[in-house]
Amino acid sequence: MTKKQRHWQDLDSSHYLHPFTDHGQLSKKGSRVFTKGKGIYIWDAEGHQILDSMSGLWCVNLGYGRTELIEAAHKQMQELPYYNSFFQCAHPPAIELGEILSNISPDGFSRVFYTGSGSEANDTVIRMVRRFWQLQDKPEKQIIIARKNAYHGSTIAAASLGGMEGMHAQGAGIPIPNIIHIAQPYWFQEGRDQDPNTFGLAIAEELEKAIDHHGIDKIAAFIAEPIQGAGGVIIPPETYWPAIQRICDDNEILLVADEVVTGFGRLGEWFGSTTYEIKPDLIAFAKGVTSGYLPLGGVLVNDKVADILIEKGGEFIHGFTYSGHPVSCAVAIANIKALAEDNVIETVKDHTAPYLAKRWQSLSDHPIVGEARIKGLVAALELCKDKKTGKRFAAEHNVGSLCRDLAIENGLVMRAVGDTMIIAPPLIITHEQIDELITKAISTLDATAAAVQRI
Ligand SMILES: Cc1ncc(COP(=O)(O)O)c(C=O)c1O
């Protein structure tokens, strides 16, 4: 280890409380310090080149080091580095981005509310849907139905929408009242005794049951990620979303798509709602809107909801200092322009995703892989002790974490969610780089299988 790396690790464990990190472990092991990124690769402080198959945290859609994004930020910082959009003020980047977002959004969306992150976007969703029903003279419509094992962010409200048991178990009054969680469409884990499409329908019916149980006059909205990301890349069976859409249409509730992961090209369309033919009322976004170069999030609001908020609502008493930050918006404009001009999303749909799918699915032949699933450029591997029955390794062996550590040593970032390994590579990944990813994934799986034998 270099002296510089050791120095950073010491300072880091002395002063820096990281998110989603066990600090006891971090101070023993020392963090891995990254210093550089280019294309789909990152470099650590010791100079190791690593293929970042997680796009940072599902966000660096255009890859690292894009000069047009850097220049857009520089130019905007020189012109107007900050001004707010409270109290009827605005600035060109936020205005222009609003128009661009409405052009690329699904039909019926012409308005955006900006936030600084995905969590704040989902907090905003809660406020907006409840305000919408209040303005419709139905203030008792308060309950938002979400799903177990969903991730919607880390603020108290967003973590309440989320169905992460570990987060709820750490106190803090999570979940807040009037949020309920129904089953997730996780076929591999929870539905293998049924055919996937039968399971998909049965899980969608949980929404209808929850509406009947609590009463339609109490339900404000249903929120879900088109594909659950942080929960382990849970790709719903084909029958799931059409049934959910029908239930939302038949009942008087709003449908909210959390597209923080699936937005901006991840599934080969601008939004995952298009991929799944979902017609949401609100879309939460963040991450890929700037390719993660600067923080920005928001809620796209369809005309049905926006018209009520505008015509009847008066002042919406909600907002953030960094709502529509001019530099973030300038970077988002450059990012969306590059995604469009370079045909990145069409290339994902027509070339990259089908190629990755072919190569990724071949990993299901590996002795410790129970399932390899993929949609667009987001994919998962289920690590299993018995691939036929899907029996897992003993939890105390933390095989997923072991596999993740071996992957990094092998020059590949893969994320572990329990014993599910997930990837979401930058959208610019080439076929040659996919071959490299798969070669590294195979050697990592071999090394994991060998290490498991020794336990
Ligand atoms: C689906 C989804 N929603 C919301 C969030 C929260 O976004 P942020 O971390 O920007 O607050 C995330 C973050 O991973 C996410 O995956």
Coordinates of C-alpha atoms and ligand atoms in Angstrom, one line a residue:
M1 CA 0.0 0.0 0.0
T2 CA 1.3 3.4 -0.9
K3 CA 2.0 6.0 1.9
K4 CA -0.6 8.3 0.4
Q5 CA -3.3 5.7 0.4
R6 CA -2.6 4.9 4.1
H7 CA -2.7 8.6 4.9
W8 CA -6.1 9.0 3.2
Q9 CA -7.4 5.9 5.0
D10 CA -6.3 7.2 8.4
L11 CA -7.9 10.6 7.8
D12 CA -11.0 9.0 6.4
S13 CA -11.7 6.7 9.4
S14 CA -10.9 9.5 11.9
H15 CA -13.2 12.1 10.4
Y16 CA -15.7 10.8 7.8
L17 CA -18.9 9.1 8.7
H18 CA -19.9 7.4 5.5
P19 CA -23.4 6.5 4.3
F20 CA -24.4 2.8 4.3
T21 CA -21.2 1.8 6.0
D22 CA -20.2 -0.3 9.0
H23 CA -17.7 2.1 10.6
G24 CA -16.2 -0.6 12.9
Q25 CA -15.3 -2.6 9.8
L26 CA -14.2 0.5 7.8
S27 CA -11.7 1.5 10.4
K28 CA -10.2 -2.0 10.5
K29 CA -10.1 -2.5 6.8
G30 CA -9.6 1.0 5.5
S31 CA -11.7 2.4 2.7
R32 CA -10.9 2.0 -0.9
V33 CA -10.1 5.5 -2.1
F34 CA -10.9 6.3 -5.8
T35 CA -9.1 9.1 -7.5
K36 CA -9.9 9.0 -11.2
G37 CA -12.5 8.0 -13.7
K38 CA -12.6 7.8 -17.5
G39 CA -15.2 6.1 -19.7
I40 CA -16.5 3.0 -17.9
Y41 CA -13.4 2.7 -15.7
I42 CA -12.3 4.1 -12.3
W43 CA -8.9 4.0 -10.7
D44 CA -8.1 3.6 -7.0
A45 CA -5.4 5.6 -5.2
E46 CA -3.0 2.7 -5.8
G47 CA -3.5 2.9 -9.5
H48 CA -5.7 -0.2 -10.0
Q49 CA -8.0 0.2 -13.0
I50 CA -11.5 -1.2 -12.3
L51 CA -14.4 -1.7 -14.6
D52 CA -17.3 0.1 -12.9
S53 CA -20.3 -2.0 -13.7
M54 CA -22.4 -0.1 -11.3
S55 CA -22.1 3.3 -12.9
G56 CA -21.1 4.7 -9.5
L57 CA -24.5 4.3 -7.8
W58 CA -26.6 3.7 -11.0
C59 CA -26.0 7.2 -12.2
V60 CA -22.9 7.7 -14.4
N61 CA -24.9 6.8 -17.5
L62 CA -22.6 8.6 -19.9
G63 CA -19.5 7.4 -18.3
Y64 CA -16.7 9.4 -16.6
G65 CA -14.8 12.4 -18.0
R66 CA -17.3 13.8 -20.5
T67 CA -15.9 17.2 -21.4
E68 CA -19.3 18.7 -22.6
L69 CA -20.7 18.1 -19.1
I70 CA -17.6 19.6 -17.4
E71 CA -17.7 22.6 -19.7
A72 CA -21.4 23.2 -19.2
A73 CA -20.8 23.3 -15.4
H74 CA -17.8 25.7 -15.8
K75 CA -19.7 28.1 -18.1
Q76 CA -22.7 28.2 -15.8
M77 CA -20.6 28.7 -12.7
Q78 CA -19.1 31.8 -14.4
E79 CA -22.4 33.2 -15.4
L80 CA -24.6 32.5 -12.4
P81 CA -23.4 29.8 -10.0
Y82 CA -26.5 30.0 -7.8
Y83 CA -29.8 31.6 -7.6
N84 CA -33.0 30.2 -6.1
S85 CA -36.3 29.5 -7.7
F86 CA -38.5 30.4 -4.7
F87 CA -40.9 33.3 -4.7
Q88 CA -41.5 33.5 -8.4
C89 CA -37.8 33.7 -9.5
A90 CA -36.2 31.6 -12.2
H91 CA -33.0 31.3 -14.3
P92 CA -32.5 30.0 -17.8
P93 CA -31.0 26.5 -17.1
A94 CA -33.9 25.4 -14.9
I95 CA -36.4 26.8 -17.4
E96 CA -34.8 25.2 -20.4
L97 CA -34.3 21.9 -18.7
G98 CA -38.1 21.9 -17.9
E99 CA -38.9 22.1 -21.6
I100 CA -36.4 19.4 -22.5
L101 CA -37.7 17.1 -19.8
S102 CA -41.3 17.6 -21.0
N103 CA -40.1 16.7 -24.5
I104 CA -38.6 13.4 -23.5
S105 CA -41.2 12.4 -20.9
P106 CA -44.1 10.1 -21.6
D107 CA -47.2 11.7 -23.1
G108 CA -49.2 13.9 -20.8
F109 CA -46.3 15.3 -18.8
S110 CA -45.4 18.9 -19.3
R111 CA -44.2 20.0 -15.8
V112 CA -41.4 19.4 -13.4
F113 CA -40.7 20.1 -9.7
Y114 CA -36.9 20.1 -9.0
T115 CA -35.2 18.7 -5.9
G116 CA -31.6 18.0 -5.0
S117 CA -31.9 14.2 -4.8
G118 CA -34.0 11.1 -5.3
S119 CA -35.0 11.0 -1.7
E120 CA -36.2 14.6 -1.8
A121 CA -38.1 13.8 -5.0
N122 CA -40.0 11.0 -3.1
D123 CA -40.6 13.3 -0.1
T124 CA -42.1 15.7 -2.7
V125 CA -44.2 12.9 -4.1
I126 CA -45.8 12.3 -0.7
R127 CA -46.6 16.0 -0.3
M128 CA -47.9 16.4 -3.8
V129 CA -50.3 13.4 -3.8
R130 CA -51.7 14.3 -0.4
R131 CA -52.1 17.9 -1.5
F132 CA -53.8 16.7 -4.8
W133 CA -56.5 14.8 -2.9
Q134 CA -56.9 17.6 -0.4
L135 CA -57.6 20.0 -3.3
Q136 CA -60.1 17.4 -4.7
D137 CA -62.0 17.6 -1.4
K138 CA -60.8 14.2 -0.4
P139 CA -58.3 15.0 2.4
E140 CA -58.9 11.5 3.9
K141 CA -57.1 9.9 1.0
Q142 CA -53.7 9.8 2.7
I143 CA -52.4 6.2 2.5
I144 CA -49.6 5.5 0.1
I145 CA -49.1 1.9 -0.8
A146 CA -45.5 0.9 -1.5
R147 CA -43.7 -2.4 -1.6
K148 CA -41.6 -4.5 0.7
N149 CA -37.9 -4.4 -0.2
A150 CA -38.4 -1.3 -2.3
Y151 CA -35.8 1.5 -2.0
H152 CA -37.0 5.1 -2.3
G153 CA -34.3 6.9 -0.5
S154 CA -33.0 7.7 3.0
T155 CA -34.8 10.7 4.4
I156 CA -37.4 9.7 7.0
A157 CA -40.3 10.0 4.5
A158 CA -38.5 8.3 1.6
A159 CA -37.2 5.5 3.9
S160 CA -40.8 5.1 5.0
L161 CA -42.0 4.6 1.5
G162 CA -39.1 2.2 1.1
G163 CA -39.7 -1.3 2.4
M164 CA -36.2 -2.0 3.7
E165 CA -36.6 -3.9 6.9
G166 CA -33.1 -3.0 8.1
M167 CA -33.8 0.7 7.8
H168 CA -37.1 0.5 9.5
A169 CA -35.5 -1.5 12.3
Q170 CA -33.1 1.3 13.2
G171 CA -35.9 3.4 14.9
A172 CA -36.3 7.0 13.9
G173 CA -40.1 6.6 13.7
I174 CA -39.8 4.9 10.3
P175 CA -42.3 4.2 8.7
I176 CA -44.2 7.4 9.2
P177 CA -48.0 6.9 9.4
N178 CA -50.2 6.1 6.5
I179 CA -47.7 4.2 4.4
I180 CA -48.2 0.5 3.9
H181 CA -46.2 -2.1 2.1
I182 CA -47.4 -5.0 0.0
A183 CA -45.5 -8.0 -1.5
Q184 CA -42.8 -7.5 -4.2
P185 CA -42.8 -9.4 -7.5
Y186 CA -39.6 -11.3 -6.6
W187 CA -40.2 -14.6 -8.4
F188 CA -36.8 -16.2 -7.7
Q189 CA -37.0 -15.6 -4.0
E190 CA -40.7 -15.8 -3.3
G191 CA -42.5 -17.4 -6.2
R192 CA -40.6 -20.4 -7.5
D193 CA -43.4 -22.8 -6.7
Q194 CA -45.5 -21.0 -9.4
D195 CA -45.0 -20.1 -13.0
P196 CA -43.7 -16.5 -13.2
N197 CA -46.7 -15.1 -14.9
T198 CA -49.2 -16.6 -12.5
F199 CA -47.0 -15.3 -9.6
G200 CA -46.9 -11.8 -11.2
L201 CA -50.7 -11.7 -11.3
A202 CA -51.0 -12.9 -7.8
I203 CA -48.6 -10.3 -6.5
A204 CA -50.3 -7.5 -8.4
E205 CA -53.6 -8.6 -6.8
E206 CA -52.1 -7.7 -3.5
L207 CA -52.6 -4.1 -4.5
E208 CA -56.3 -4.7 -5.1
K209 CA -56.6 -6.5 -1.7
A210 CA -54.9 -3.7 0.1
I211 CA -57.2 -1.1 -1.5
D212 CA -60.3 -3.2 -0.5
H213 CA -58.9 -3.7 3.0
H214 CA -58.2 -0.1 3.8
G215 CA -61.0 1.4 1.6
I216 CA -60.6 3.3 -1.6
D217 CA -61.6 6.5 0.2
K218 CA -58.3 6.3 2.2
I219 CA -55.8 5.4 -0.5
A220 CA -53.9 8.3 -2.2
A221 CA -51.4 6.5 -4.4
F222 CA -49.3 3.4 -5.2
I223 CA -45.6 3.9 -5.7
A224 CA -43.1 1.5 -7.2
E225 CA -39.9 1.3 -9.1
P226 CA -40.5 -0.2 -12.6
I227 CA -37.6 -2.6 -11.7
Q228 CA -36.5 -2.6 -8.1
G229 CA -32.9 -1.6 -8.1
A230 CA -31.3 -1.6 -4.6
G231 CA -33.7 -4.4 -3.6
G232 CA -31.7 -6.7 -5.9
V233 CA -32.6 -5.9 -9.5
I234 CA -36.0 -7.5 -9.2
I235 CA -37.5 -7.7 -12.7
P236 CA -41.2 -8.3 -12.5
P237 CA -42.9 -11.0 -14.5
E238 CA -44.5 -9.8 -17.7
T239 CA -48.0 -10.0 -16.2
Y240 CA -47.2 -7.7 -13.2
W241 CA -47.3 -4.2 -14.6
P242 CA -50.4 -4.5 -16.9
A243 CA -52.3 -5.9 -13.9
I244 CA -51.1 -3.0 -11.6
Q245 CA -52.0 -0.5 -14.3
R246 CA -55.5 -2.0 -14.6
I247 CA -56.0 -1.9 -10.8
C248 CA -54.9 1.8 -10.6
D249 CA -57.2 2.7 -13.5
D250 CA -60.2 0.9 -12.0
N251 CA -59.7 2.6 -8.7
E252 CA -59.3 6.2 -7.9
I253 CA -55.6 6.3 -6.9
L254 CA -52.5 7.9 -8.4
L255 CA -49.7 5.8 -9.8
V256 CA -46.2 7.0 -9.0
A257 CA -43.2 5.5 -10.8
D258 CA -39.9 5.9 -9.0
E259 CA -37.6 6.2 -12.0
V260 CA -34.5 7.3 -10.1
V261 CA -32.7 4.2 -11.4
T262 CA -34.7 3.4 -14.5
G263 CA -34.9 6.9 -15.9
F264 CA -32.6 8.4 -18.6
G265 CA -31.9 5.3 -20.7
R266 CA -31.2 2.4 -18.3
L267 CA -33.9 0.2 -19.9
G268 CA -33.4 1.4 -23.5
E269 CA -36.0 4.2 -23.4
W270 CA -35.9 7.6 -21.7
F271 CA -38.1 6.2 -19.0
G272 CA -38.8 2.7 -17.8
S273 CA -42.5 3.5 -17.7
T274 CA -42.3 3.5 -21.5
T275 CA -40.6 0.1 -21.5
Y276 CA -43.4 -1.4 -19.3
E277 CA -46.2 0.7 -20.9
I278 CA -47.0 2.1 -17.5
K279 CA -49.0 5.4 -17.4
P280 CA -47.9 7.0 -14.1
D281 CA -49.3 10.3 -12.7
L282 CA -45.9 11.3 -11.2
I283 CA -42.4 10.2 -12.0
A284 CA -39.6 10.6 -9.5
F285 CA -36.1 11.0 -11.1
A286 CA -32.5 11.9 -10.1
K287 CA -29.1 10.2 -10.8
G288 CA -29.0 9.7 -14.5
V289 CA -30.4 13.1 -15.3
T290 CA -26.9 14.6 -14.8
S291 CA -25.1 11.2 -15.2
G292 CA -24.3 11.8 -11.5
Y293 CA -21.9 14.7 -12.3
L294 CA -23.9 17.0 -10.0
P295 CA -26.8 16.4 -7.7
L296 CA -30.2 16.9 -9.2
G297 CA -33.6 15.2 -8.7
G298 CA -37.2 16.0 -9.3
V299 CA -40.8 15.0 -9.9
L300 CA -42.4 15.0 -13.4
V301 CA -46.0 15.8 -12.9
N302 CA -48.7 14.8 -15.4
D303 CA -51.2 17.4 -16.6
K304 CA -54.1 15.8 -14.6
V305 CA -52.2 16.4 -11.3
A306 CA -50.4 19.6 -12.3
D307 CA -53.6 21.3 -13.5
I308 CA -55.3 20.8 -10.1
L309 CA -52.2 21.9 -8.1
I310 CA -51.9 25.0 -10.3
E311 CA -55.6 25.9 -10.7
K312 CA -56.8 25.2 -7.2
G313 CA -53.6 25.0 -5.0
G314 CA -52.3 28.5 -4.5
E315 CA -48.8 28.4 -3.1
F316 CA -47.3 24.9 -2.7
I317 CA -45.4 25.5 0.6
H318 CA -42.5 23.2 -0.2
G319 CA -39.1 23.4 -1.8
F320 CA -35.3 23.2 -1.3
T321 CA -32.5 25.7 -1.5
Y322 CA -31.0 23.7 -4.3
S323 CA -34.3 23.0 -6.2
G324 CA -33.3 23.5 -9.8
H325 CA -29.7 24.5 -9.0
P326 CA -28.5 26.3 -12.1
V327 CA -25.2 24.5 -12.5
S328 CA -26.9 21.1 -12.0
C329 CA -29.5 22.0 -14.6
A330 CA -26.9 23.2 -17.1
V331 CA -25.1 19.8 -16.7
A332 CA -28.4 18.0 -17.1
I333 CA -29.1 19.8 -20.3
A334 CA -25.6 18.9 -21.6
N335 CA -26.2 15.3 -20.5
I336 CA -29.6 14.8 -22.1
K337 CA -28.2 16.5 -25.3
A338 CA -25.3 14.1 -25.4
L339 CA -27.6 11.0 -24.8
A340 CA -29.8 12.2 -27.7
E341 CA -27.1 13.3 -30.2
D342 CA -24.9 10.2 -29.7
N343 CA -28.0 7.9 -30.0
V344 CA -27.0 6.3 -26.7
I345 CA -30.4 5.1 -25.7
E346 CA -31.3 3.6 -29.1
T347 CA -27.9 1.9 -29.1
V348 CA -28.7 0.4 -25.7
K349 CA -32.0 -0.8 -26.9
D350 CA -31.0 -2.2 -30.3
H351 CA -27.4 -3.4 -29.7
T352 CA -25.8 -3.2 -26.2
A353 CA -28.7 -4.6 -24.1
P354 CA -29.3 -7.6 -26.4
Y355 CA -25.6 -8.4 -26.5
L356 CA -25.2 -8.1 -22.8
A357 CA -28.3 -10.2 -22.3
K358 CA -26.9 -13.0 -24.4
R359 CA -23.6 -12.9 -22.5
W360 CA -25.1 -12.4 -19.1
Q361 CA -27.6 -15.2 -19.4
S362 CA -24.8 -17.6 -20.1
L363 CA -23.6 -17.1 -16.5
S364 CA -26.6 -19.1 -15.4
D365 CA -24.6 -22.2 -16.4
H366 CA -22.1 -21.5 -13.6
P367 CA -22.4 -24.0 -10.7
I368 CA -23.1 -21.3 -8.0
V369 CA -25.6 -19.3 -10.1
G370 CA -29.3 -20.1 -9.6
E371 CA -30.6 -17.4 -11.9
A372 CA -29.1 -14.8 -14.3
R373 CA -31.7 -12.1 -15.1
I374 CA -31.4 -8.9 -17.1
K375 CA -33.5 -6.1 -18.6
G376 CA -31.9 -3.3 -20.5
L377 CA -28.6 -2.6 -18.9
V378 CA -29.5 -3.7 -15.4
A379 CA -28.8 -7.3 -14.3
A380 CA -28.6 -9.7 -11.4
L381 CA -27.1 -13.1 -10.5
E382 CA -28.5 -15.2 -7.7
L383 CA -25.7 -17.0 -5.9
C384 CA -26.9 -20.4 -4.6
K385 CA -25.5 -23.4 -2.9
D386 CA -27.9 -25.6 -4.9
K387 CA -28.7 -24.1 -8.3
K388 CA -31.5 -26.6 -9.0
T389 CA -33.5 -25.9 -5.8
G390 CA -32.3 -22.3 -5.3
K391 CA -31.1 -23.1 -1.8
R392 CA -28.9 -20.3 -0.5
F393 CA -25.5 -20.4 1.2
A394 CA -25.6 -20.1 4.9
A395 CA -26.2 -16.4 5.7
E396 CA -23.3 -16.1 8.1
H397 CA -20.9 -16.9 5.2
N398 CA -21.8 -13.6 3.5
V399 CA -21.1 -15.1 0.1
G400 CA -22.3 -12.0 -1.7
S401 CA -19.9 -9.8 0.1
L402 CA -17.1 -12.2 -0.5
C403 CA -17.9 -12.3 -4.2
R404 CA -18.0 -8.5 -4.3
D405 CA -14.6 -8.2 -2.7
L406 CA -13.2 -10.8 -5.1
A407 CA -14.7 -8.9 -8.0
I408 CA -12.9 -5.7 -7.0
E409 CA -9.6 -7.6 -6.7
N410 CA -10.3 -8.8 -10.2
G411 CA -10.8 -5.3 -11.5
L412 CA -14.6 -5.3 -11.5
V413 CA -17.2 -3.5 -9.4
M414 CA -20.3 -5.6 -8.8
R415 CA -22.7 -4.8 -6.0
A416 CA -23.9 -7.4 -3.5
V417 CA -27.5 -7.3 -2.2
G418 CA -27.3 -10.3 0.2
D419 CA -26.3 -13.1 -2.1
T420 CA -27.6 -11.3 -5.2
M421 CA -24.9 -9.8 -7.4
I422 CA -26.0 -6.8 -9.4
I423 CA -24.7 -4.6 -12.2
A424 CA -25.9 -1.5 -14.1
P425 CA -23.0 -0.5 -16.3
P426 CA -22.6 2.9 -18.0
L427 CA -24.8 3.1 -21.1
I428 CA -21.8 3.7 -23.3
I429 CA -20.3 0.3 -22.6
T430 CA -19.1 -1.4 -25.9
H431 CA -19.3 -5.0 -26.9
E432 CA -15.6 -5.5 -26.3
Q433 CA -16.0 -4.1 -22.8
I434 CA -19.0 -6.3 -22.2
D435 CA -16.7 -9.3 -23.1
E436 CA -14.3 -8.0 -20.5
L437 CA -17.0 -7.6 -17.9
I438 CA -18.2 -11.2 -18.5
T439 CA -14.7 -12.6 -18.4
K440 CA -14.1 -10.9 -15.1
A441 CA -17.5 -12.0 -13.7
I442 CA -16.7 -15.6 -14.6
S443 CA -13.3 -15.6 -12.9
T444 CA -14.9 -13.9 -9.9
L445 CA -17.6 -16.6 -9.7
D446 CA -14.9 -19.3 -10.0
A447 CA -12.9 -17.7 -7.2
T448 CA -16.0 -17.4 -5.1
A449 CA -16.9 -21.0 -5.7
A450 CA -13.4 -22.0 -4.7
A451 CA -13.5 -19.8 -1.6
V452 CA -16.9 -21.2 -0.5
Q453 CA -15.4 -24.8 -0.7
R454 CA -12.8 -23.8 1.8
I455 CA -15.3 -22.3 4.3
Ligands
LIG1 C1 -35.3 3.9 -6.8 C2 -34.6 4.9 -6.0 N1 -35.3 5.9 -5.5 C3 -34.7 6.9 -4.7 C4 -33.4 6.8 -4.4 C5 -32.8 7.9 -3.6 O1 -32.0 8.7 -4.3 P1 -30.9 9.7 -3.6 O2 -29.8 8.8 -3.0 O3 -30.5 10.6 -4.7 O4 -31.6 10.4 -2.5 C6 -32.6 5.8 -4.9 C7 -31.2 5.7 -4.7 O5 -30.5 4.7 -4.9 C8 -33.2 4.8 -5.7 O6 -32.5 3.7 -6.2

